[in-house]
Amino acid sequence: MTVDWRTVASLVGTVTKALALPLAVSAGVALLYRESAVPFLLPALGSLLVGLGLERLPRAELGIREAFLMVSLTWLVVALVGAVPFLLVGSGVFVSPVDAVFESMSGITTTGATVIESFDAHPRGLLFWRQLIQWLGGLGILVLAVGLLSQLEVGGAQLMETETRTQDVTKLTPRIAGTARIIGGLYVGLTALVVLVLLGLNLAGLAPRMGPYDAVAHALTSVSTAGFSPEAESVGAFSPAAQWVLTGAMLLGATNFVLLYALTQGRFRRLRESEELRFYLGLVLATAAVLAGVLRADGEFASIEPTLRHALFQVTSIVTTTGYATVDFDLWSPAAKHLLFLGMFVGGMAGSTTCSIKSFRWLVAAKTLRRDLFTEIHPDAVRPIRMGGEVVDEGTVRDVNAYIVLSLLIFAFLTVFVVVETADSGLGVTEFDAMGIAAATFLNIGPAFGAAGPYGSYAGLSAATKWVLVVLMWVGRIEIVPVLVVLTPAFWRS
Amino acid sequence: MRVVIVGAGEVGSSIAASLADSHDVVVIDNDASLVDELTYDQDVLAIHGDGTDLDVLREAGIGESDMLIASTDIDETNIVICGTAAICCDAFTIARVKRPQFLRTWEQKQGAFGVDFMVCTDLLAAQTIVGVIGLPTAQDVDTFADGLVQMAEFEIPAESPVANQTVSEADRFDSLTFAAIIRENEIVIPTGGTTIRPGDEVVVIGSPDSAREFSAAISPEETRPQDVVIVGGSEVGYQVARLLEQRGFKPRLVERDPNRARWLAEQLPGTTVLESDATDQSFLERERIGDADVLLATLENDQQNLLATLLAKRLGVDRTVAVVDTGAFADLFEAVGVDVAVSPREATAEEITRFTRARRAENVSLIDGDRAEVMEVEVDPDSAIAGRPIAEFVRELPEGVVVGAITRDGSLITPRGDTVVEAGDHVVLFADAVVVDAIAAAI
């Protein structure tokens, strides 16, 4: 059996066709602000026609190979289509195709790394499109996680499956499509809730700058743990109240959606039972506490509330892989910056919109280590790894550990590449900055340090570096494995 | 009483022998030679035939019988025999099963499968072993009110922390009533000031949880073994580990088969499962098996159990317990140095015999032969006790009655003197046999 090209193309066609809707919405926003809608309507029409055309290809049953190829291609195709409005508007840096593709890929992979240098140079419609693709990227990864990846047993997906089993969701809707619909609905609902709360704050006078446009824009990229903001100062442009609300939104976005669903059904016991949730929240709070201590010692803020708020916000933003900022943390002391850097490798819970390595994997890795130490003394002991009482099968344990090693290896190579490449171009990126750039893009966080810091931009990097980062954002978002599988020769042989 | 026993193996014939002197016993087996043997050996009617066949059961006179005991070696067969008998007559049916899963299913609904009472060989053996290790297990446990209420009878060991305490000192449990103390040949209805003496048998009634807590409290902390090693992950070994885990132990369990070892490790989070041959010297040294307080052998056959326990004794294990499949070998085991040999079959035969002798009606449990009863009563609207507090009506009843527990709308109420009994309540009573009839009439 070789890969059934036509089925894959047909399914990618369906996704492409569906892109017409968000493009049309952005066209509407552009018209609202009396800007040209053409840069959105043109690709909308194009994707509709191309999508419809591809969809007509004969479609057979989706096999394992087709699914891998489809997952890999979808993200690539959507990123390319998403780049078209940037190019057509052609404002600021977006005259160059690499910057347009970088911004689009950074969007759809919910990374949040930007090449925009001056936000005033771009029309409101385009900035809205930038927010919208991040939201779509978050929705896409959720649906993919429950829908397809769980079938392929890839990456965090089988972790999701174990969660699903314990959370009775499968019992509720035996069909994957039904589960995906529930999870998608929850995502939409959560986004709407954040919009309403932000608008409520605005009306109550607690967030004067958070108008309807900003409320929607930030709801779209907080729940999706993506991190774009139409403001140059990111969330730093808004009141403390708005910052607290967005902290909560990011935390929710990085929580397992099946768990969130159980909560909407009143099963609060799940909260206590989830070991991963305890680990994830505990880690965020502990890191924030340490960071607050560091900031206090550094005398960064005058009083307690801003110290706590900025510490928690920055840690949440990095650990959940969102990438917002309320202050330019690049100006902080090395201790504070390195703490945030370490936070980049954590990630939220499996089955959420989060990226990076994810809490589940670290928990499994820690438990594997503990087991290894135990079996050093008791070589005959049989010790299954347990998560919240449930046994994790050994295949998953191996996958998880291999995934962590693979991620760190890719990170190391990418760092070396960025250092060497920027040294040649004479940009003067330090090695720490390079590590930041590698982690922030490959692990889909967004802002790094130095020139690529939270209030900076990736624009200064060479085109070659940007292309490599585009590829690695893509590889990182779909959890490496699907891309690697597609690249193996065995994939293409029968 | 007329009793039909299906299956003339070790368990069946042992039960037949114990019952034959006081009851009419009919034994059915499909092995002609066993039937012949039984006919000559014992004063019973032995029939050759298939116990799952209704005609054979009719031939054995199931219609006039009071009790049917299914004790063949196959679990499913025993269940089917009881189910078959339940169709045609109302003899009380007892099934012997090996696997606890059947017991667990049966416990979900009284009378499931047409089985009125189920004895699980492996679980019983495990409970016996846990008792042998030095943890008091109830000598008798019965549940009432759909499992909400449990009656348990414990013997108090001399070194128990509870020994020589008064009842009010010993009663640290929310929903537990000390119903009676059986001292030598006398039934004492305890008050708060009654002292519990070593050797007393205490009858408690309450929630299953509190009964379990009480069983843990009886045994003195320091005399309990700390390090328990189970050799062989058979069903009995697994059940022992499970029961030990429930009592807060962290036993070690040695199993040779990798798949079984993995399965055990997954089922038993509190147990350290070791995958090895129990006779591997270097393994025994590495894991310092000789330091164990207790080692019990639950391997596949008697020879292996004997070898494993003798080896352990040699390594310096304080106490060794072996499971013996062939009951007759138990004495031999103990003669050559095994501290305790437990025979699951013998334990099962004893349990069924004991139950058969004690049985009268469904929601009644007999204490100490038939000297007292624990019974469940549903309160009628026109009963003498409906709508009245306990302290008031107990005064009017003859002496020797204790209200152990009350269930109302599916939840347990711990009775106190001022608790008012309502119509529809289920009341679990302890009553001295002398006054049972008088009480039944009064209520």
GROMACS .gro file of N, CA and C in nm, chain B residues 149-200:
model
  156
  643VAL      N    1  -2.503  -0.225   5.642
  643VAL     CA    2  -2.473  -0.260   5.781
  643VAL      C    3  -2.395  -0.390   5.782
  644GLN      N    4  -2.295  -0.395   5.868
  644GLN     CA    5  -2.219  -0.518   5.880
  644GLN      C    6  -2.216  -0.561   6.025
  645MET      N    7  -2.228  -0.694   6.044
  645MET     CA    8  -2.214  -0.750   6.177
  645MET      C    9  -2.082  -0.826   6.174
  646ALA      N   10  -1.997  -0.807   6.272
  646ALA     CA   11  -1.872  -0.881   6.274
  646ALA      C   12  -1.841  -0.927   6.415
  647GLU      N   13  -1.780  -1.044   6.422
  647GLU     CA   14  -1.748  -1.102   6.552
  647GLU      C   15  -1.597  -1.121   6.559
  648PHE      N   16  -1.535  -1.064   6.660
  648PHE     CA   17  -1.389  -1.073   6.673
  648PHE      C   18  -1.351  -1.134   6.808
  649GLU      N   19  -1.242  -1.211   6.807
  649GLU     CA   20  -1.187  -1.254   6.935
  649GLU      C   21  -1.076  -1.156   6.973
  650ILE      N   22  -1.076  -1.112   7.098
  650ILE     CA   23  -0.978  -1.012   7.141
  650ILE      C   24  -0.851  -1.084   7.189
  651PRO      N   25  -0.737  -1.063   7.122
  651PRO     CA   26  -0.614  -1.128   7.169
  651PRO      C   27  -0.563  -1.064   7.297
  652ALA      N   28  -0.481  -1.140   7.371
  652ALA     CA   29  -0.436  -1.095   7.503
  652ALA      C   30  -0.359  -0.964   7.496
  653GLU      N   31  -0.276  -0.949   7.392
  653GLU     CA   32  -0.191  -0.831   7.387
  653GLU      C   33  -0.257  -0.714   7.314
  654SER      N   34  -0.387  -0.728   7.284
  654SER     CA   35  -0.457  -0.623   7.211
  654SER      C   36  -0.468  -0.495   7.293
  655PRO      N   37  -0.454  -0.380   7.226
  655PRO     CA   38  -0.471  -0.254   7.300
  655PRO      C   39  -0.611  -0.238   7.357
  656VAL      N   40  -0.706  -0.307   7.296
  656VAL     CA   41  -0.844  -0.295   7.341
  656VAL      C   42  -0.868  -0.377   7.468
  657ALA      N   43  -0.786  -0.480   7.488
  657ALA     CA   44  -0.805  -0.567   7.603
  657ALA      C   45  -0.795  -0.488   7.733
  658ASN      N   46  -0.885  -0.517   7.826
  658ASN     CA   47  -0.893  -0.451   7.956
  658ASN      C   48  -0.935  -0.304   7.949
  659GLN      N   49  -0.981  -0.262   7.833
  659GLN     CA   50  -1.042  -0.129   7.825
  659GLN      C   51  -1.191  -0.144   7.848
  660THR      N   52  -1.254  -0.033   7.887
  660THR     CA   53  -1.399  -0.038   7.895
  660THR      C   54  -1.455  -0.015   7.755
  661VAL      N   55  -1.580  -0.050   7.738
  661VAL     CA   56  -1.642  -0.034   7.606
  661VAL      C   57  -1.637   0.111   7.561
  662SER      N   58  -1.663   0.204   7.653
  662SER     CA   59  -1.664   0.345   7.610
  662SER      C   60  -1.523   0.392   7.572
  663GLU      N   61  -1.419   0.331   7.632
  663GLU     CA   62  -1.283   0.366   7.591
  663GLU      C   63  -1.250   0.308   7.454
  664ALA      N   64  -1.297   0.186   7.433
  664ALA     CA   65  -1.264   0.116   7.309
  664ALA      C   66  -1.344   0.169   7.189
  665ASP      N   67  -1.461   0.224   7.218
  665ASP     CA   68  -1.549   0.267   7.108
  665ASP      C   69  -1.510   0.405   7.057
  666ARG      N   70  -1.409   0.408   6.969
  666ARG     CA   71  -1.366   0.535   6.911
  666ARG      C   72  -1.420   0.552   6.770
  667PHE      N   73  -1.521   0.472   6.736
  667PHE     CA   74  -1.566   0.470   6.597
  667PHE      C   75  -1.705   0.530   6.586
  668ASP      N   76  -1.720   0.614   6.484
  668ASP     CA   77  -1.843   0.691   6.469
  668ASP      C   78  -1.968   0.604   6.463
  669SER      N   79  -1.964   0.507   6.371
  669SER     CA   80  -2.089   0.437   6.346
  669SER      C   81  -2.075   0.289   6.379
  670LEU      N   82  -2.038   0.263   6.502
  670LEU     CA   83  -2.021   0.124   6.543
  670LEU      C   84  -2.091   0.104   6.677
  671THR      N   85  -2.166  -0.005   6.688
  671THR     CA   86  -2.230  -0.038   6.814
  671THR      C   87  -2.171  -0.167   6.867
  672PHE      N   88  -2.132  -0.167   6.994
  672PHE     CA   89  -2.086  -0.291   7.057
  672PHE      C   90  -2.211  -0.364   7.103
  673ALA      N   91  -2.252  -0.467   7.027
  673ALA     CA   92  -2.380  -0.530   7.054
  673ALA      C   93  -2.369  -0.629   7.169
  674ALA      N   94  -2.263  -0.707   7.169
  674ALA     CA   95  -2.255  -0.810   7.273
  674ALA      C   96  -2.113  -0.854   7.295
  675ILE      N   97  -2.089  -0.908   7.413
  675ILE     CA   98  -1.960  -0.972   7.441
  675ILE      C   99  -1.991  -1.115   7.482
  676ILE      N  100  -1.926  -1.210   7.414
  676ILE     CA  101  -1.947  -1.349   7.451
  676ILE      C  102  -1.826  -1.391   7.534
  677ARG      N  103  -1.852  -1.416   7.661
  677ARG     CA  104  -1.743  -1.446   7.754
  677ARG      C  105  -1.766  -1.587   7.806
  678GLU      N  106  -1.671  -1.676   7.779
  678GLU     CA  107  -1.687  -1.818   7.810
  678GLU      C  108  -1.823  -1.866   7.760
  679ASN      N  109  -1.920  -1.892   7.850
  679ASN     CA  110  -2.047  -1.941   7.797
  679ASN      C  111  -2.161  -1.845   7.817
  680GLU      N  112  -2.124  -1.721   7.836
  680GLU     CA  113  -2.224  -1.626   7.880
  680GLU      C  114  -2.232  -1.512   7.778
  681ILE      N  115  -2.352  -1.463   7.753
  681ILE     CA  116  -2.363  -1.347   7.664
  681ILE      C  117  -2.382  -1.223   7.751
  682VAL      N  118  -2.290  -1.129   7.735
  682VAL     CA  119  -2.297  -1.006   7.814
  682VAL      C  120  -2.344  -0.894   7.723
  683ILE      N  121  -2.448  -0.826   7.764
  683ILE     CA  122  -2.489  -0.707   7.689
  683ILE      C  123  -2.413  -0.591   7.750
  684PRO      N  124  -2.320  -0.533   7.674
  684PRO     CA  125  -2.229  -0.437   7.736
  684PRO      C  126  -2.293  -0.300   7.757
  685THR      N  127  -2.252  -0.233   7.863
  685THR     CA  128  -2.281  -0.092   7.881
  685THR      C  129  -2.147  -0.021   7.868
  686GLY      N  130  -2.149   0.112   7.875
  686GLY     CA  131  -2.025   0.187   7.858
  686GLY      C  132  -1.916   0.145   7.955
  687GLY      N  133  -1.954   0.099   8.073
  687GLY     CA  134  -1.856   0.067   8.175
  687GLY      C  135  -1.805  -0.077   8.171
  688THR      N  136  -1.863  -0.160   8.083
  688THR     CA  137  -1.821  -0.300   8.077
  688THR      C  138  -1.676  -0.308   8.030
  689THR      N  139  -1.596  -0.390   8.098
  689THR     CA  140  -1.455  -0.405   8.058
  689THR      C  141  -1.443  -0.521   7.959
  690ILE      N  142  -1.365  -0.497   7.853
  690ILE     CA  143  -1.341  -0.603   7.755
  690ILE      C  144  -1.219  -0.681   7.802
  691ARG      N  145  -1.235  -0.812   7.816
  691ARG     CA  146  -1.123  -0.894   7.864
  691ARG      C  147  -1.060  -0.971   7.749
  692PRO      N  148  -0.933  -1.005   7.764
  692PRO     CA  149  -0.869  -1.087   7.659
  692PRO      C  150  -0.944  -1.219   7.646
  693GLY      N  151  -0.959  -1.264   7.524
  693GLY     CA  152  -1.030  -1.390   7.501
  693GLY      C  153  -1.178  -1.371   7.477
  694ASP      N  154  -1.229  -1.252   7.507
  694ASP     CA  155  -1.370  -1.224   7.479
  694ASP      C  156  -1.395  -1.225   7.330
   0.00000   0.00000   0.00000
